[in-house]
Coordinates of C-alpha atoms in Angstrom, one line a residue:
X1 CA 78.8 25.2 119.7
X2 CA 81.6 24.5 121.6
X3 CA 84.5 27.5 121.6
X4 CA 87.1 25.1 118.8
X5 CA 83.6 25.0 116.2
X6 CA 82.8 28.4 116.5
X7 CA 85.5 29.6 115.9
X8 CA 86.0 28.0 112.6
X9 CA 82.2 28.7 111.5
X10 CA 83.3 32.7 111.8
X11 CA 86.2 31.8 110.3
X12 CA 84.0 30.1 107.2
X13 CA 81.6 32.4 107.2
X14 CA 84.5 35.0 106.7
X15 CA 86.3 33.6 104.0
X16 CA 82.6 33.5 102.5
X17 CA 82.1 37.5 102.6
X18 CA 84.8 38.5 101.8
X19 CA 85.8 35.7 99.0
X20 CA 81.7 37.6 98.4
X21 CA 82.5 41.0 98.1
X22 CA 86.0 40.3 95.7
X23 CA 83.9 39.6 93.2
X24 CA 85.9 41.2 90.2
X25 CA 84.2 42.1 86.3
X26 CA 85.6 38.4 84.8
X27 CA 83.7 36.9 87.7
X28 CA 80.4 38.2 86.6
X29 CA 78.4 36.7 84.3
X30 CA 76.2 40.4 83.4
X31 CA 73.1 38.7 84.6
X32 CA 73.7 39.3 88.9
X33 CA 73.7 41.4 90.6
X34 CA 76.5 41.5 94.0
X35 CA 75.0 42.4 96.6
X36 CA 78.9 44.8 98.3
X37 CA 81.1 43.4 95.4
X38 CA 83.3 45.5 93.0
X39 CA 81.1 46.4 90.7
X40 CA 82.1 47.4 87.6
X41 CA 80.7 49.6 84.9
X42 CA 81.9 49.4 80.6
X43 CA 85.1 50.3 81.5
X44 CA 86.3 47.4 84.3
X45 CA 86.0 50.4 86.6
X46 CA 83.9 50.4 90.0
X47 CA 81.1 52.7 89.5
X48 CA 81.5 55.8 90.9
X49 CA 77.9 56.9 92.2
X50 CA 77.1 56.9 96.0
X51 CA 75.1 58.3 97.6
X52 CA 72.1 58.8 94.2
X53 CA 69.5 58.8 92.1
X54 CA 68.1 56.9 89.7
X55 CA 65.3 57.8 86.7
X56 CA 63.9 55.8 84.5
X57 CA 62.9 57.3 80.8
X58 CA 62.5 55.1 77.6
X59 CA 63.3 51.9 78.6
X60 CA 66.6 53.8 79.9
X61 CA 67.3 53.9 83.3
X62 CA 69.8 57.4 84.6
X63 CA 72.3 56.4 88.1
X64 CA 73.8 60.0 89.7
X65 CA 75.7 59.4 92.0
X66 CA 78.6 60.9 94.5
X67 CA 80.9 60.3 91.8
X68 CA 84.6 59.8 94.7
X69 CA 87.3 58.5 92.8
X70 CA 90.7 57.9 93.6
X71 CA 92.6 60.4 91.2
X72 CA 89.6 63.6 92.0
X73 CA 90.8 67.2 92.9
X74 CA 90.8 68.2 95.7
X75 CA 89.2 71.1 94.6
X76 CA 85.4 70.0 93.2
X77 CA 83.8 67.4 93.7
X78 CA 81.9 65.7 91.3
X79 CA 79.3 63.4 89.7
X80 CA 78.6 60.4 88.5
X81 CA 76.1 59.5 85.0
X82 CA 75.7 56.3 83.5
X83 CA 72.9 54.1 81.7
X84 CA 71.2 50.3 81.8
X85 CA 68.4 49.0 80.2
X86 CA 68.5 45.8 83.0
X87 CA 70.0 47.6 85.9
X88 CA 72.8 44.9 86.0
X89 CA 75.3 46.8 83.5
X90 CA 76.1 50.1 83.6
X91 CA 77.9 52.4 81.0
X92 CA 79.5 55.6 82.6
X93 CA 78.0 58.6 80.7
X94 CA 80.1 61.5 82.5
X95 CA 82.2 62.8 85.7
X96 CA 80.0 65.6 85.9
X97 CA 82.3 68.5 88.0
X98 CA 81.7 71.5 89.8
X99 CA 83.5 73.9 91.4
X100 CA 82.4 75.4 95.1
X101 CA 79.3 77.1 93.9
X102 CA 78.7 79.1 97.0
X103 CA 82.8 80.2 97.9
X104 CA 82.2 77.2 101.7
X105 CA 85.7 77.0 101.8
X106 CA 87.8 74.3 102.1
X107 CA 86.1 70.5 102.5
X108 CA 83.7 72.5 100.6
X109 CA 80.2 69.4 100.2
X110 CA 78.3 68.1 97.0
X111 CA 76.0 65.1 98.0
X112 CA 73.6 63.4 97.5
X113 CA 72.8 63.9 93.9
X114 CA 69.2 63.2 92.5
X115 CA 68.1 64.3 88.7
X116 CA 64.4 65.1 87.5
X117 CA 63.7 65.9 84.6
X118 CA 60.9 67.6 83.6
X119 CA 58.5 67.1 81.0
X120 CA 57.2 70.7 80.2
X121 CA 61.0 73.1 80.9
X122 CA 62.7 69.6 79.3
X123 CA 64.9 70.3 81.3
X124 CA 67.7 67.6 83.7
X125 CA 66.9 69.7 87.1
X126 CA 69.7 68.3 90.0
X127 CA 68.8 68.3 93.2
X128 CA 72.3 67.1 95.6
X129 CA 72.6 69.0 99.6
X130 CA 76.3 71.2 100.0
X131 CA 77.6 72.1 102.9
X132 CA 80.5 73.4 104.7
X133 CA 83.5 71.0 106.4
X134 CA 81.2 72.3 109.2
X135 CA 78.0 71.3 107.6
X136 CA 76.2 74.8 109.0
X137 CA 75.4 75.7 105.6
X138 CA 72.4 73.0 105.8
X139 CA 70.8 73.6 102.2
X140 CA 70.0 72.3 99.0
X141 CA 72.1 73.1 95.5
X142 CA 70.3 72.9 91.8
X143 CA 71.5 72.2 88.8
X144 CA 70.1 72.4 85.3
X145 CA 70.9 70.9 82.2
X146 CA 69.6 70.5 78.7
X147 CA 70.6 66.7 78.2
X148 CA 70.7 64.1 80.7
X149 CA 74.6 63.0 80.4
X150 CA 75.2 67.0 79.8
X151 CA 77.4 70.2 81.2
X152 CA 75.2 70.5 84.5
X153 CA 75.2 74.9 85.5
X154 CA 74.6 75.6 88.4
X155 CA 71.4 77.5 89.3
X156 CA 70.8 78.7 93.3
X157 CA 71.1 77.1 95.8
X158 CA 67.8 77.7 99.0
X159 CA 66.9 76.1 102.0
X160 CA 63.7 74.4 101.5
X161 CA 60.1 75.3 103.5
X162 CA 63.8 77.9 105.0
X163 CA 64.6 74.6 106.7
X164 CA 67.9 73.1 107.3
X165 CA 68.7 70.5 104.8
X166 CA 71.7 67.6 104.7
X167 CA 70.7 64.5 103.6
X168 CA 68.1 63.8 100.6
X169 CA 66.4 61.8 99.0
X170 CA 63.8 62.5 95.7
X171 CA 60.3 60.8 94.6
X172 CA 58.9 60.1 91.9
X173 CA 55.0 59.0 92.5
X174 CA 53.6 56.6 89.4
X175 CA 51.5 60.2 88.2
X176 CA 55.5 61.7 88.1
X177 CA 54.2 64.2 90.4
X178 CA 57.9 65.4 92.0
X179 CA 58.9 65.2 95.7
X180 CA 62.0 66.2 97.5
X181 CA 62.2 64.0 100.4
X182 CA 64.7 65.8 102.9
X183 CA 66.4 65.6 106.6
X184 CA 66.3 68.3 108.9
X185 CA 68.5 68.1 112.5
X186 CA 66.8 71.1 114.4
X187 CA 63.1 69.2 114.2
X188 CA 64.5 66.0 114.5
X189 CA 62.4 64.9 111.3
X190 CA 62.0 64.3 107.6
X191 CA 60.0 66.2 105.0
X192 CA 58.3 65.2 102.3
X193 CA 57.8 68.7 99.6
X194 CA 56.1 68.1 96.7
X195 CA 58.5 70.4 93.7
X196 CA 57.3 73.3 92.0
X197 CA 56.1 73.2 88.4
X198 CA 59.4 74.0 87.5
X199 CA 61.4 72.3 89.6
X200 CA 63.3 75.3 90.7
X201 CA 62.1 75.1 94.0
X202 CA 59.8 73.4 96.3
X203 CA 56.5 74.0 95.8
X204 CA 54.2 73.9 99.0
X205 CA 55.3 70.8 103.0
X206 CA 53.7 67.5 102.3
X207 CA 54.5 66.1 105.0
X208 CA 56.9 65.7 108.3
X209 CA 57.7 62.4 109.0
X210 CA 58.7 62.7 113.2
X211 CA 61.5 60.4 113.6
X212 CA 65.3 61.5 113.9
X213 CA 66.1 59.3 110.4
X214 CA 68.2 60.5 107.4
X215 CA 68.4 58.8 104.4
X216 CA 65.3 59.0 103.5
X217 CA 63.9 56.4 100.6
X218 CA 59.7 56.6 99.2
X219 CA 56.9 53.5 97.2
X220 CA 54.0 53.2 96.7
X221 CA 53.5 49.5 96.2
X222 CA 49.8 48.4 96.3
X223 CA 48.0 51.5 97.8
X224 CA 49.9 51.8 100.4
X225 CA 53.2 54.4 101.0
X226 CA 56.5 53.1 102.9
X227 CA 59.3 55.4 103.7
X228 CA 62.5 54.2 105.3
X229 CA 65.2 55.5 107.2
X230 CA 68.4 56.1 108.9
X231 CA 69.3 56.6 112.4
X232 CA 71.8 59.9 113.1
X233 CA 75.1 58.1 113.4
X234 CA 77.7 59.4 110.5
X235 CA 79.4 56.6 108.3
X236 CA 78.4 54.3 110.6
X237 CA 76.1 52.0 109.6
X238 CA 72.3 51.2 111.2
X239 CA 69.1 49.5 111.7
X240 CA 67.0 51.4 109.4
X241 CA 63.5 51.1 109.4
X242 CA 59.9 51.8 107.7
X243 CA 56.5 52.9 108.2
X244 CA 54.1 53.0 106.0
X245 CA 51.2 55.1 105.4
X246 CA 47.7 55.4 102.2
X247 CA 48.9 58.3 101.4
X248 CA 52.1 60.7 101.6
X249 CA 49.8 63.3 103.4
X250 CA 50.4 60.4 106.6
X251 CA 49.1 59.3 108.9
X252 CA 52.7 57.2 109.4
X253 CA 52.5 53.9 111.6
X254 CA 55.8 53.9 113.9
X255 CA 58.4 53.3 112.4
X256 CA 60.5 49.1 112.2
X257 CA 63.0 47.4 111.3
X258 CA 63.5 46.3 108.1
X259 CA 65.8 44.5 108.9
X260 CA 67.5 42.0 112.0
X261 CA 68.7 44.7 114.3
X262 CA 72.2 43.4 115.0
X263 CA 73.3 43.0 111.3
X264 CA 72.8 46.8 111.1
X265 CA 71.2 46.4 107.9
X266 CA 73.4 44.1 106.9
X267 CA 76.7 47.3 106.5
X268 CA 74.4 49.3 104.6
X269 CA 72.3 52.7 104.9
X270 CA 69.0 53.9 102.6
X271 CA 69.6 55.8 99.7
X272 CA 66.5 55.0 97.7
X273 CA 63.8 52.1 96.4
X274 CA 63.3 51.5 93.3
X275 CA 60.0 49.6 91.9
X276 CA 60.1 47.5 88.4
X277 CA 57.0 47.5 87.2
X278 CA 57.1 44.4 84.8
X279 CA 54.3 41.9 83.4
X280 CA 54.4 39.1 85.0
X281 CA 55.5 40.6 88.5
X282 CA 56.3 44.8 90.4
X283 CA 59.2 44.0 91.9
X284 CA 61.0 46.5 95.0
X285 CA 64.9 47.2 95.8
X286 CA 66.2 48.6 98.3
X287 CA 69.5 50.5 97.2
X288 CA 71.4 51.1 99.6
X289 CA 75.3 52.3 101.0
X290 CA 78.2 50.1 102.4
X291 CA 80.4 53.7 103.1
X292 CA 84.2 53.1 103.7
X293 CA 84.8 56.8 104.8
X294 CA 88.3 56.7 104.8
X295 CA 88.3 54.9 101.2
X296 CA 85.5 56.4 100.4
X297 CA 86.4 55.3 96.0
X298 CA 85.8 51.9 97.3
X299 CA 82.8 52.1 99.1
X300 CA 80.0 49.4 97.6
X301 CA 76.8 49.4 97.0
X302 CA 74.1 46.8 98.4
X303 CA 70.7 45.9 96.5
X304 CA 68.4 43.4 97.7
X305 CA 65.2 43.0 95.9
X306 CA 62.7 43.7 99.2
X307 CA 60.0 41.3 100.6
X308 CA 57.2 44.1 101.0
X309 CA 53.6 43.5 100.7
X310 CA 50.2 44.8 103.3
X311 CA 52.4 46.5 105.6
X312 CA 55.3 44.5 105.8
X313 CA 59.3 45.0 104.1
X314 CA 61.0 43.5 104.8
X315 CA 65.0 43.3 103.6
X316 CA 66.7 39.4 103.4
X317 CA 69.9 38.6 103.5
X318 CA 72.6 39.5 101.0
X319 CA 73.3 36.9 98.8
X320 CA 73.9 37.1 95.2
X321 CA 70.4 37.9 92.4
X322 CA 69.0 38.5 88.8
X323 CA 66.2 40.8 87.1
X324 CA 64.2 40.1 84.7
X325 CA 63.8 43.0 83.6
X326 CA 60.6 42.5 81.7
X327 CA 59.1 40.0 84.1
X328 CA 60.0 42.5 86.8
X329 CA 61.1 38.5 88.6
X330 CA 63.7 38.1 90.6
X331 CA 65.1 34.8 91.0
X332 CA 68.0 35.0 94.2
X333 CA 70.6 32.4 94.9
X334 CA 69.7 30.2 97.4
X335 CA 73.2 29.5 99.0

């Protein structure tokens, strides 16, 4: 291809890309997920649930994440709470407000909130990465509520297993056992830790994965555990990688790329893997964030069904796609 044709092809690609990520509520059909697009809630506002996590109660999914709206008051941090029955259309439930719980000062950090429901205590327990602006506090914070969209009361902060903790993830196994996933910079790896019976602490170390990765996400699929992580490059995207194991305790395989390395995970960072087990198929969805640090309220979401099985995991090129929540089947636009 000569230089003129290359520039033309590049321009066409850019136009198509920009148009694909500039969709508005009017463009959406209520059935399709558009990776990288503005994702409106039931009010028409872009969903504010960055670095988030999802739990399912009955037939309803709840999405919690960093609420980074442009008009947030600077002294507070906020968590967005949304609900959906199809993972496509989301209803805004609450903007949960937190004041500085540990007197961390200006620029204090609340990141990657994850909520668990404890069947024994009937409480909703929120974990969050809590830090000061220099990222030296390195703890998890814990807050509790009687309702999924209630007022979450801050309980405490601590270092799980006595270790520094920054990016956190959550994993709930098929038997309902709940785990905290956290990255610890001094040990250059991330931990899987089983939660205590009341979910207010970690009970024990399940595994240490010796790889300098954050954004840890785990799924159990057809007898194997798959773990995904992102390299330590701050806001900048990088080639996310995956490993497998027959049990959470390991041993884990070597880490391999989930997408072409040059794509840098299509400009995203892992935050969770969502398994949808339907009547005809089981789909695993990569849930990633496309961060925009200078305009965080406009950060986007890259959700795509992955190609997974027999120890392999691939994140395909992002395209609009549909999910049948009942059958678990997906269809991806062929363009």
